[in-house]
CSV table of C-alpha atoms and ligand atoms in Angstrom, one decimal:
chain,number,residue,atom,x,y,z
A,1,MET,CA,0.0,0.0,0.0
A,2,LYS,CA,1.4,3.3,-0.9
A,3,ILE,CA,0.3,6.2,1.5
A,4,ASN,CA,0.9,9.8,0.9
A,5,GLY,CA,0.9,11.0,4.6
A,6,GLY,CA,0.3,14.0,6.6
A,7,ILE,CA,-3.4,14.4,5.8
A,8,PRO,CA,-5.6,14.6,8.9
A,9,LEU,CA,-8.4,11.9,8.6
A,10,LYS,CA,-11.8,13.5,8.4
A,11,GLY,CA,-15.3,11.7,8.3
A,12,THR,CA,-17.2,8.7,9.5
A,13,VAL,CA,-16.2,5.1,9.3
A,14,LYS,CA,-18.3,2.0,10.2
A,15,THR,CA,-16.7,-0.9,12.2
A,16,GLN,CA,-16.7,-4.4,10.7
A,17,GLY,CA,-18.0,-7.6,12.4
A,18,ALA,CA,-15.2,-8.9,14.7
A,19,LYS,CA,-12.7,-11.4,13.1
A,20,ASN,CA,-12.0,-13.0,16.5
A,21,ALA,CA,-15.7,-13.3,17.4
A,22,ALA,CA,-16.6,-14.7,13.9
A,23,LEU,CA,-13.9,-17.5,13.8
A,24,PRO,CA,-15.3,-19.4,16.8
A,25,VAL,CA,-19.0,-18.8,16.2
A,26,ILE,CA,-18.6,-20.1,12.6
A,27,ALA,CA,-16.9,-23.3,14.0
A,28,VAL,CA,-20.2,-23.8,16.2
A,29,CYS,CA,-22.0,-25.0,12.9
A,30,LEU,CA,-19.8,-28.2,13.2
A,31,LEU,CA,-21.9,-29.1,16.4
A,32,LEU,CA,-25.1,-29.3,14.3
A,33,ARG,CA,-26.5,-32.2,12.0
A,34,ASN,CA,-29.2,-31.8,9.6
A,35,GLY,CA,-29.6,-28.1,10.7
A,36,THR,CA,-28.7,-24.5,9.8
A,37,LEU,CA,-26.6,-21.8,11.5
A,38,THR,CA,-27.2,-18.4,10.4
A,39,LEU,CA,-24.7,-15.6,11.3
A,40,ASP,CA,-25.1,-11.9,10.6
A,41,ASN,CA,-22.4,-9.3,10.3
A,42,VAL,CA,-19.5,-11.8,9.2
A,43,PRO,CA,-16.6,-9.7,8.1
A,44,ASP,CA,-15.1,-10.3,4.6
A,45,LEU,CA,-11.6,-11.1,5.5
A,46,TYR,CA,-8.8,-13.5,4.5
A,47,ASP,CA,-8.9,-15.4,7.9
A,48,ILE,CA,-12.7,-15.7,7.7
A,49,ASN,CA,-12.6,-16.9,4.2
A,50,THR,CA,-10.0,-19.5,5.2
A,51,MET,CA,-12.3,-20.6,7.9
A,52,LEU,CA,-15.2,-20.8,5.4
A,53,GLU,CA,-13.1,-22.9,3.2
A,54,LEU,CA,-12.1,-25.2,6.0
A,55,ILE,CA,-15.8,-25.6,7.0
A,56,LYS,CA,-16.9,-26.3,3.4
A,57,ASP,CA,-14.1,-28.8,2.9
A,58,LEU,CA,-15.6,-30.8,5.9
A,59,GLY,CA,-18.8,-31.1,4.0
A,60,VAL,CA,-21.0,-28.0,5.2
A,61,GLU,CA,-22.8,-26.1,2.5
A,62,ILE,CA,-22.3,-22.3,2.8
A,63,GLU,CA,-24.5,-19.6,1.4
A,64,ILE,CA,-23.2,-16.0,1.5
A,65,ASN,CA,-25.5,-13.0,1.3
A,66,ARG,CA,-23.6,-9.7,1.3
A,67,ASP,CA,-24.9,-6.2,0.8
A,68,GLU,CA,-24.1,-2.7,2.3
A,69,LYS,CA,-26.5,-3.4,5.3
A,70,ASN,CA,-25.4,-7.0,6.3
A,71,SER,CA,-23.0,-9.7,5.5
A,72,GLN,CA,-25.0,-12.9,6.3
A,73,VAL,CA,-23.6,-16.5,6.2
A,74,ILE,CA,-25.8,-19.5,6.4
A,75,PHE,CA,-24.2,-22.8,7.1
A,76,LYS,CA,-26.3,-25.9,6.1
A,77,VAL,CA,-25.0,-28.9,7.9
A,78,PRO,CA,-25.8,-32.4,6.5
A,79,GLY,CA,-26.3,-35.6,8.7
A,80,GLU,CA,-22.5,-36.5,8.4
A,81,ILE,CA,-19.4,-34.5,8.0
A,82,LYS,CA,-15.7,-35.1,7.6
A,83,TRP,CA,-13.4,-35.1,10.7
A,84,GLU,CA,-10.1,-34.8,8.9
A,85,VAL,CA,-9.0,-31.1,8.7
A,86,SER,CA,-7.1,-30.1,5.4
A,87,GLU,CA,-3.5,-29.5,6.2
A,88,THR,CA,-2.9,-26.7,3.6
A,89,LEU,CA,-5.8,-24.6,4.9
A,90,ALA,CA,-5.3,-25.4,8.7
A,91,ARG,CA,-1.7,-24.1,8.5
A,92,LYS,CA,-2.7,-20.8,7.1
A,93,MET,CA,-4.1,-19.5,10.4
A,94,ARG,CA,-4.1,-20.1,14.2
A,95,GLY,CA,-7.9,-20.0,14.2
A,96,SER,CA,-8.1,-23.5,12.7
A,97,SER,CA,-7.4,-24.9,16.1
A,98,LEU,CA,-11.0,-23.8,17.0
A,99,LEU,CA,-12.1,-26.8,14.9
A,100,LEU,CA,-10.7,-29.3,17.3
A,101,GLY,CA,-13.4,-29.1,20.1
A,102,PRO,CA,-16.5,-29.0,18.0
A,103,LEU,CA,-15.2,-31.8,15.6
A,104,LEU,CA,-14.2,-34.0,18.5
A,105,ALA,CA,-17.6,-33.6,20.3
A,106,SER,CA,-19.8,-34.2,17.2
A,107,CYS,CA,-17.8,-36.7,15.1
A,108,GLY,CA,-16.2,-38.7,18.0
A,109,LYS,CA,-12.8,-38.1,16.5
A,110,VAL,CA,-10.7,-35.5,14.7
A,111,SER,CA,-7.4,-35.0,12.9
A,112,LEU,CA,-6.1,-31.5,12.9
A,113,PRO,CA,-2.7,-30.5,11.5
A,114,LEU,CA,-1.1,-28.1,14.1
A,115,PRO,CA,-2.1,-24.6,13.0
A,116,GLY,CA,-0.1,-21.7,11.7
A,117,GLY,CA,-0.8,-17.8,12.3
A,118,CYS,CA,1.0,-14.6,12.9
A,119,SER,CA,4.6,-14.8,13.9
A,120,ILE,CA,4.3,-13.1,17.4
A,121,GLY,CA,5.8,-15.8,19.6
A,122,ALA,CA,5.1,-19.4,20.5
A,123,ARG,CA,1.4,-20.3,20.4
A,124,PRO,CA,1.0,-23.9,21.9
A,125,ILE,CA,-2.4,-25.3,22.3
A,126,ASP,CA,-1.5,-27.5,25.4
A,127,LEU,CA,-4.4,-25.9,27.4
A,128,HIS,CA,-6.9,-26.8,24.7
A,129,LEU,CA,-5.6,-30.5,24.7
A,130,LYS,CA,-5.4,-30.8,28.6
A,131,GLY,CA,-9.1,-29.7,28.9
A,132,LEU,CA,-10.1,-32.2,26.2
A,133,LYS,CA,-8.3,-34.9,28.0
A,134,GLN,CA,-9.9,-34.1,31.3
A,135,MET,CA,-13.2,-34.5,29.4
A,136,GLY,CA,-12.2,-38.1,28.3
A,137,ALA,CA,-10.5,-37.6,25.0
A,138,ASP,CA,-7.7,-39.7,23.7
A,139,ILE,CA,-5.1,-37.5,22.1
A,140,GLU,CA,-1.8,-38.2,20.3
A,141,ILE,CA,0.4,-35.7,18.2
A,142,GLN,CA,2.1,-37.5,15.3
A,143,ASN,CA,4.0,-35.7,12.5
A,144,GLY,CA,2.6,-32.3,13.4
A,145,VAL,CA,-1.0,-33.7,13.4
A,146,VAL,CA,-3.2,-33.8,16.5
A,147,HIS,CA,-5.3,-37.1,16.5
A,148,ALA,CA,-8.1,-37.1,19.0
A,149,LYS,CA,-10.9,-39.6,19.8
A,150,ILE,CA,-13.5,-40.3,22.3
A,151,ASN,CA,-15.5,-43.4,23.4
A,152,GLY,CA,-19.2,-42.4,23.1
A,153,ARG,CA,-19.6,-38.8,24.4
A,154,LEU,CA,-17.3,-36.4,26.1
A,155,ARG,CA,-17.9,-36.2,29.8
A,156,GLY,CA,-18.7,-33.0,31.7
A,157,ARG,CA,-16.1,-31.9,34.1
A,158,ARG,CA,-14.9,-29.2,36.2
A,159,ILE,CA,-11.8,-27.6,34.4
A,160,TYR,CA,-9.3,-25.0,35.7
A,161,LEU,CA,-7.4,-23.2,32.9
A,162,ASP,CA,-3.8,-22.4,33.9
A,163,PHE,CA,-4.1,-19.2,31.8
A,164,PRO,CA,-7.1,-17.6,30.7
A,165,SER,CA,-6.5,-18.5,27.0
A,166,VAL,CA,-9.1,-17.2,24.6
A,167,GLY,CA,-8.7,-20.1,22.1
A,168,ALA,CA,-8.8,-22.7,24.9
A,169,THR,CA,-11.9,-21.1,26.5
A,170,GLU,CA,-13.7,-21.2,23.1
A,171,ASN,CA,-12.6,-24.9,22.2
A,172,LEU,CA,-13.8,-26.3,25.6
A,173,MET,CA,-17.1,-24.4,25.6
A,174,MET,CA,-18.0,-25.8,22.2
A,175,ALA,CA,-17.0,-29.3,23.1
A,176,ALA,CA,-18.9,-29.1,26.5
A,177,SER,CA,-21.9,-28.3,24.5
A,178,LEU,CA,-22.3,-31.8,23.3
A,179,ALA,CA,-20.8,-33.5,26.5
A,180,GLN,CA,-22.7,-35.7,29.0
A,181,GLY,CA,-23.6,-33.6,32.0
A,182,GLU,CA,-22.4,-30.3,33.4
A,183,THR,CA,-19.0,-28.7,32.6
A,184,ILE,CA,-17.7,-25.9,34.6
A,185,ILE,CA,-14.6,-24.1,33.3
A,186,GLU,CA,-12.8,-21.8,35.6
A,187,ASN,CA,-10.3,-18.9,35.1
A,188,ILE,CA,-11.6,-18.6,31.6
A,189,ALA,CA,-11.0,-15.7,29.2
A,190,ARG,CA,-13.6,-13.0,29.6
A,191,GLU,CA,-13.0,-11.2,26.2
A,192,PRO,CA,-16.3,-9.9,24.6
A,193,GLU,CA,-15.7,-12.7,22.0
A,194,ILE,CA,-16.6,-15.2,24.6
A,195,ASP,CA,-20.0,-13.5,25.3
A,196,ASN,CA,-20.6,-13.6,21.5
A,197,LEU,CA,-19.8,-17.4,21.5
A,198,ALA,CA,-22.0,-18.0,24.4
A,199,ALA,CA,-25.0,-16.2,22.7
A,200,VAL,CA,-24.4,-18.5,19.6
A,201,LEU,CA,-24.3,-21.6,21.8
A,202,ARG,CA,-27.6,-20.4,23.5
A,203,SER,CA,-29.2,-19.9,19.9
A,204,VAL,CA,-28.6,-23.6,19.2
A,205,GLY,CA,-30.1,-24.7,22.3
A,206,VAL,CA,-27.2,-25.1,24.9
A,207,THR,CA,-27.6,-23.7,28.4
A,208,VAL,CA,-24.6,-21.6,28.9
A,209,GLU,CA,-24.0,-19.3,32.2
A,210,LEU,CA,-21.2,-17.1,32.3
A,211,GLU,CA,-20.2,-16.2,35.9
A,212,GLY,CA,-18.9,-13.0,36.9
A,213,ALA,CA,-15.5,-14.0,38.2
A,214,GLY,CA,-14.0,-15.8,35.3
A,215,GLY,CA,-16.2,-19.0,35.0
A,216,VAL,CA,-18.7,-20.6,32.7
A,217,ARG,CA,-21.2,-23.5,33.4
A,218,ILE,CA,-22.5,-25.4,30.5
A,219,GLN,CA,-25.2,-28.0,30.3
A,220,GLY,CA,-24.3,-30.5,27.6
A,221,VAL,CA,-27.0,-31.7,25.2
A,222,GLU,CA,-27.4,-34.7,22.9
A,223,LYS,CA,-28.2,-32.8,19.8
A,224,VAL,CA,-28.1,-29.0,19.1
A,225,SER,CA,-30.7,-27.3,17.2
A,226,SER,CA,-30.6,-24.7,14.3
A,227,GLY,CA,-29.8,-21.1,15.5
A,228,CYS,CA,-29.0,-17.5,14.3
A,229,GLU,CA,-26.9,-14.7,15.9
A,230,ARG,CA,-25.1,-11.5,15.1
A,231,VAL,CA,-21.3,-11.2,15.2
A,232,ILE,CA,-20.3,-8.3,17.5
A,233,PRO,CA,-18.4,-5.2,16.3
A,234,ASP,CA,-14.6,-5.6,15.9
A,235,ARG,CA,-13.2,-3.7,18.9
A,236,ILE,CA,-9.6,-3.9,17.6
A,237,GLU,CA,-10.5,-2.5,14.1
A,238,ALA,CA,-12.4,0.2,15.9
A,239,CYS,CA,-9.5,1.0,18.0
A,240,THR,CA,-7.3,1.0,15.0
A,241,TYR,CA,-9.3,3.8,13.2
A,242,ILE,CA,-9.7,5.7,16.5
A,243,LEU,CA,-6.0,5.7,17.1
A,244,ALA,CA,-5.3,6.6,13.3
A,245,GLY,CA,-7.7,9.7,13.9
A,246,VAL,CA,-5.8,10.6,17.2
A,247,MET,CA,-2.3,10.3,15.3
A,248,THR,CA,-3.3,12.2,12.3
A,249,GLY,CA,-4.9,15.0,14.2
A,250,GLY,CA,-8.0,14.3,12.5
A,251,HIS,CA,-11.7,14.7,13.2
A,252,ILE,CA,-13.4,11.2,12.7
A,253,LYS,CA,-16.4,9.4,14.0
A,254,VAL,CA,-16.2,5.6,14.4
A,255,GLU,CA,-19.5,3.9,14.3
A,256,ASP,CA,-20.9,0.6,15.5
A,257,VAL,CA,-18.5,0.6,18.5
A,258,VAL,CA,-19.3,-1.0,21.9
A,259,PRO,CA,-17.5,1.5,24.1
A,260,SER,CA,-17.5,-0.8,27.1
A,261,HIS,CA,-15.2,-3.4,25.0
A,262,ILE,CA,-12.6,-0.8,24.5
A,263,ASP,CA,-12.5,0.8,28.0
A,264,ALA,CA,-8.8,0.1,28.5
A,265,ILE,CA,-7.9,1.9,25.4
A,266,LEU,CA,-10.1,4.9,25.9
A,267,ALA,CA,-8.7,5.1,29.5
A,268,LYS,CA,-5.2,5.4,28.2
A,269,LEU,CA,-6.3,7.9,25.5
A,270,GLU,CA,-7.9,10.0,28.1
A,271,GLU,CA,-4.8,9.9,30.3
A,272,SER,CA,-2.7,11.0,27.2
A,273,GLY,CA,-4.9,14.0,26.8
A,274,ALA,CA,-6.5,12.9,23.5
A,275,ASN,CA,-9.7,14.8,22.6
A,276,PHE,CA,-12.7,12.5,22.0
A,277,LYS,CA,-16.3,12.0,22.8
A,278,VAL,CA,-18.0,8.6,23.6
A,279,LYS,CA,-21.6,8.1,22.8
A,280,LYS,CA,-23.9,4.9,23.0
A,281,ASP,CA,-22.2,3.3,20.0
A,282,THR,CA,-19.8,5.9,18.6
A,283,VAL,CA,-16.5,7.3,19.4
A,284,GLU,CA,-15.7,10.7,17.9
A,285,ILE,CA,-12.0,12.1,17.8
A,286,PHE,CA,-11.4,15.8,17.6
A,287,PRO,CA,-8.1,17.3,16.6
A,288,ASN,CA,-5.7,17.9,19.4
A,289,LYS,CA,-4.0,21.3,20.0
A,290,LYS,CA,-1.1,20.0,21.9
A,291,ARG,CA,1.0,16.7,21.6
A,292,LEU,CA,-0.2,13.6,23.6
A,293,HIS,CA,1.3,13.0,27.1
A,294,PRO,CA,3.3,9.8,27.5
A,295,VAL,CA,1.6,6.9,29.1
A,296,THR,CA,2.5,3.6,30.8
A,297,ILE,CA,0.8,0.4,29.5
A,298,LYS,CA,0.9,-3.3,30.2
A,299,THR,CA,-1.1,-5.8,28.0
A,300,LEU,CA,-3.3,-8.2,29.8
A,301,PRO,CA,-6.2,-10.4,29.2
A,302,TYR,CA,-9.5,-8.7,29.0
A,303,PRO,CA,-10.6,-6.4,30.5
A,304,GLY,CA,-6.8,-5.3,30.5
A,305,PHE,CA,-5.2,-3.5,27.7
A,306,PRO,CA,-5.4,-5.8,24.5
A,307,THR,CA,-2.3,-7.1,23.1
A,308,ASP,CA,-3.9,-6.9,19.6
A,309,ALA,CA,-4.0,-3.0,20.0
A,310,GLN,CA,-0.5,-2.8,21.4
A,311,PRO,CA,1.5,-2.0,18.0
A,312,GLN,CA,-1.1,0.6,17.0
A,313,MET,CA,-0.8,2.2,20.4
A,314,ALA,CA,2.9,2.2,20.1
A,315,ALA,CA,2.8,4.0,16.8
A,316,THR,CA,0.4,6.6,18.4
A,317,LEU,CA,2.8,7.2,21.3
A,318,ALA,CA,5.8,7.5,18.9
A,319,LEU,CA,4.5,11.1,18.4
A,320,ALA,CA,3.9,11.8,22.1
A,321,GLN,CA,5.8,14.4,24.1
A,322,GLY,CA,7.9,12.3,26.4
A,323,VAL,CA,8.8,8.7,27.1
A,324,SER,CA,6.1,6.0,27.2
A,325,THR,CA,6.4,2.4,28.1
A,326,ILE,CA,4.6,-0.7,26.8
A,327,GLU,CA,5.0,-3.9,28.5
A,328,GLU,CA,3.8,-7.0,26.6
A,329,SER,CA,2.7,-9.8,28.9
A,330,VAL,CA,0.7,-12.0,26.5
A,331,PHE,CA,3.0,-12.9,23.6
A,332,GLN,CA,6.7,-13.1,23.4
A,333,ALA,CA,7.6,-11.6,20.1
A,334,ARG,CA,5.2,-8.7,19.5
A,335,PHE,CA,7.7,-5.9,18.9
A,336,LEU,CA,8.9,-6.8,15.3
A,337,TYR,CA,7.1,-3.6,14.2
A,338,ALA,CA,9.5,-1.4,16.3
A,339,GLN,CA,12.4,-1.5,13.8
A,340,GLU,CA,10.1,-0.6,11.0
A,341,LEU,CA,8.6,2.4,12.9
A,342,ASN,CA,12.2,3.5,13.6
A,343,ARG,CA,12.9,3.4,10.0
A,344,MET,CA,10.2,6.2,9.7
A,345,GLY,CA,11.9,8.2,12.4
A,346,ALA,CA,10.4,6.9,15.6
A,347,ASP,CA,12.6,6.3,18.7
A,348,ILE,CA,11.7,2.9,20.1
A,349,LYS,CA,13.9,0.7,22.2
A,350,ILE,CA,13.0,-2.9,23.1
A,351,ALA,CA,14.3,-4.2,26.5
A,352,ARG,CA,12.9,-7.7,26.8
A,353,ASP,CA,9.2,-7.5,27.2
A,354,VAL,CA,9.1,-3.6,27.3
A,355,ALA,CA,9.0,-1.1,24.5
A,356,ILE,CA,10.5,2.4,25.6
A,357,ILE,CA,9.0,4.8,23.3
A,358,ARG,CA,10.6,8.3,23.2
A,359,GLY,CA,8.2,10.5,21.3
A,360,VAL,CA,9.4,12.4,18.4
A,361,GLU,CA,7.8,15.5,16.8
A,362,LYS,CA,7.4,14.0,13.2
A,363,LEU,CA,7.7,10.7,11.3
A,364,GLN,CA,9.0,10.5,7.7
A,365,GLY,CA,7.6,8.2,5.0
A,366,ALA,CA,9.7,5.0,4.3
A,367,ASN,CA,9.5,1.6,2.8
A,368,VAL,CA,8.5,-0.7,5.5
A,369,LYS,CA,7.3,-4.4,5.9
A,370,ALA,CA,4.3,-5.6,7.8
A,371,THR,CA,5.6,-8.3,9.8
A,372,ASP,CA,2.2,-9.5,11.2
A,373,LEU,CA,-1.4,-8.3,11.1
A,374,ARG,CA,-1.5,-5.6,13.8
A,375,ALA,CA,2.1,-4.6,13.0
A,376,GLY,CA,0.8,-3.9,9.5
A,377,ALA,CA,-2.0,-1.7,11.0
A,378,ALA,CA,0.5,0.3,13.1
A,379,LEU,CA,2.7,0.9,9.9
A,380,ILE,CA,-0.3,2.1,7.9
A,381,MET,CA,-1.2,4.5,10.8
A,382,ALA,CA,2.3,5.8,10.9
A,383,GLY,CA,2.3,6.2,7.1
A,384,LEU,CA,-0.9,8.3,7.5
A,385,ALA,CA,0.7,10.6,10.1
A,386,ALA,CA,4.1,10.7,8.5
A,387,GLU,CA,5.4,13.6,6.1
A,388,GLY,CA,5.8,12.1,2.5
A,389,GLU,CA,5.4,8.7,1.0
A,390,THR,CA,5.3,5.4,2.8
A,391,ILE,CA,5.1,2.0,1.1
A,392,VAL,CA,3.8,-0.9,3.4
A,393,GLU,CA,4.9,-4.3,1.9
A,394,ASP,CA,3.4,-7.7,2.8
A,395,MET,CA,-0.1,-6.3,3.0
A,396,VAL,CA,-1.3,-9.8,3.0
A,397,HIS,CA,-1.1,-9.8,6.7
A,398,VAL,CA,-3.4,-6.8,7.0
A,399,TRP,CA,-6.0,-8.4,4.8
A,400,ARG,CA,-6.3,-11.2,7.3
A,401,GLY,CA,-8.1,-8.9,9.7
A,402,TYR,CA,-9.1,-5.5,8.1
A,403,GLU,CA,-11.9,-5.4,5.6
A,404,ALA,CA,-11.5,-2.8,2.7
A,405,VAL,CA,-8.9,-0.8,4.6
A,406,ASP,CA,-7.9,1.0,1.5
A,407,LYS,CA,-11.6,2.1,0.7
A,408,LYS,CA,-12.3,2.9,4.4
A,409,LEU,CA,-9.1,5.1,4.6
A,410,LYS,CA,-10.0,6.8,1.2
A,411,SER,CA,-13.6,7.6,2.6
A,412,LEU,CA,-11.7,9.4,5.5
A,413,GLY,CA,-9.8,11.5,3.0
A,414,ALA,CA,-6.5,9.6,3.1
A,415,GLN,CA,-4.4,9.3,0.0
A,416,VAL,CA,-3.7,5.6,-0.3
A,417,GLU,CA,-3.3,3.2,-3.2
A,418,LEU,CA,-2.8,-0.5,-3.5
A,419,LEU,CA,0.2,-1.4,-5.6
B,1,UD1,C1,-6.8,-14.9,20.6
B,1,UD1,C2,-6.8,-14.0,19.3
B,1,UD1,C3,-5.6,-13.1,19.3
B,1,UD1,C4,-5.2,-12.3,20.5
B,1,UD1,C5,-5.2,-13.3,21.7
B,1,UD1,C6,-5.0,-12.7,23.0
B,1,UD1,C7,-8.3,-15.2,18.0
B,1,UD1,C8,-8.5,-16.0,16.7
B,1,UD1,N1,-7.2,-14.7,18.2
B,1,UD1,O1,-5.6,-15.8,20.1
B,1,UD1,O2,-6.0,-12.2,18.2
B,1,UD1,O3,-3.9,-11.7,20.4
B,1,UD1,O4,-6.5,-14.1,21.7
B,1,UD1,O5,-5.9,-11.8,23.3
B,1,UD1,O6,-9.3,-15.0,18.6
B,1,UD1,N2,-1.2,-20.2,25.6
B,1,UD1,C9,-0.6,-21.4,26.0
B,1,UD1,N3,-1.2,-22.6,25.8
B,1,UD1,C10,-2.3,-22.7,25.1
B,1,UD1,C11,-3.1,-21.6,24.6
B,1,UD1,C12,-2.3,-20.4,24.8
B,1,UD1,O7,0.4,-21.4,26.5
B,1,UD1,O8,-3.0,-23.8,25.0
B,1,UD1,C13,-0.6,-18.9,25.7
B,1,UD1,C14,-0.1,-18.4,24.3
B,1,UD1,O9,1.0,-18.9,23.8
B,1,UD1,C15,-0.1,-16.8,24.5
B,1,UD1,C16,-1.2,-16.7,25.6
B,1,UD1,O10,-1.5,-18.0,26.2
B,1,UD1,O11,1.0,-16.5,25.2
B,1,UD1,C17,-2.5,-16.2,25.1
B,1,UD1,O12,-3.0,-17.1,24.2
B,1,UD1,P1,-4.7,-17.2,23.7
B,1,UD1,O13,-5.4,-16.3,24.7
B,1,UD1,O14,-4.8,-18.6,23.7
B,1,UD1,O15,-4.8,-16.5,22.4
B,1,UD1,P2,-5.4,-17.0,21.0
B,1,UD1,O16,-6.7,-17.6,21.4
B,1,UD1,O17,-4.5,-17.9,20.3
């Protein structure tokens, strides 16, 4: 993407459906037999399309109805589906691990090539496997493929997650939906995507009770029914546009936001002196007269500051007046963007898990590489704020999570072009 920077963004942009909410709720269709699952607000993204291909390859018929108002996907599930996941497709993204729980619970066995994904650090699935084993699964990993089987049905259990992993919580919730009896999972992830998954599971007839302090109680059923639900707005995409508005000194309104989902980011923006107004489902950014104050951030599981907004926040703070620090506590290698931002004149030093960001007055355009999805977003933002021309290479990462980013930015007055 070629960006001619230095133009404050201006206008209104609508948030897409959440990638990370859509991935697990699509996998819910694998629990069905001879039924349909209808999902609204499914974003049109590379990762979502990979998930749809994976599901189709397993034998599910997919109908997509997209127009300006909605993006609906209907999954028509036959009486029998395949339980062997395609290696080429599974390796394209980490989200393919979400097929494990529902396939095992509904087919009684599954083979899943270990998934790929962004290069942001080791991403094991040991917690997913441990929980499934506790529910009675027999699991072996051979030549990079997970083979799991059960005798009859999975058994409801009390499971304690050693870490509130988002993916493990989702996999185990889906598996527990067809298990015999009640499953209680403790120390679960409490990201908004989990609430969305609970709503979809309820829509297919499963009783799911999310408990305040990090627990969920699920009554397994023998058969789930047809259902329908809407995918929640993408809090990370919303934050990316909000931060791009702040960074360029623009005046933009981001629509279809659930403000409570982005409290941690709004709190840091407020602390930094950014000028914005929050309404029921919009966030409006106003131009700032002064540079932002520096802030101290640590990424944490929800409701803490999201690791997925860490690179974008770092780009924003690269122009603050003073020294900010961001500690990354969720992934190990999430600072690859720093050297690319430094090519544009930023001053970011990495000391183990901490980025020390010395704010500079201006960034300059440069040729940079998107090393992963959110790094790509941060570089585009920096390009929009920088003087001169920036070329962001390896945009393929960005298309995994941002729908029509070029069109949305153009509608906000940015000068961008896909090469
Ligand atoms: C999801 C999101 C991702 C986000 C992350 C954290 C999707 C498709 N992706 O990823 O965008 O950055 O949550 O908010 O929803 N871990 C283990 N063992 C496991 C599972 C995880 O050690 O079995 C570790 C991981 O290595 C990582 C941490 O737990 O350090 C968080 O991972 P997790 O919450 O599982 O993230 P994902 O579900 O992969």
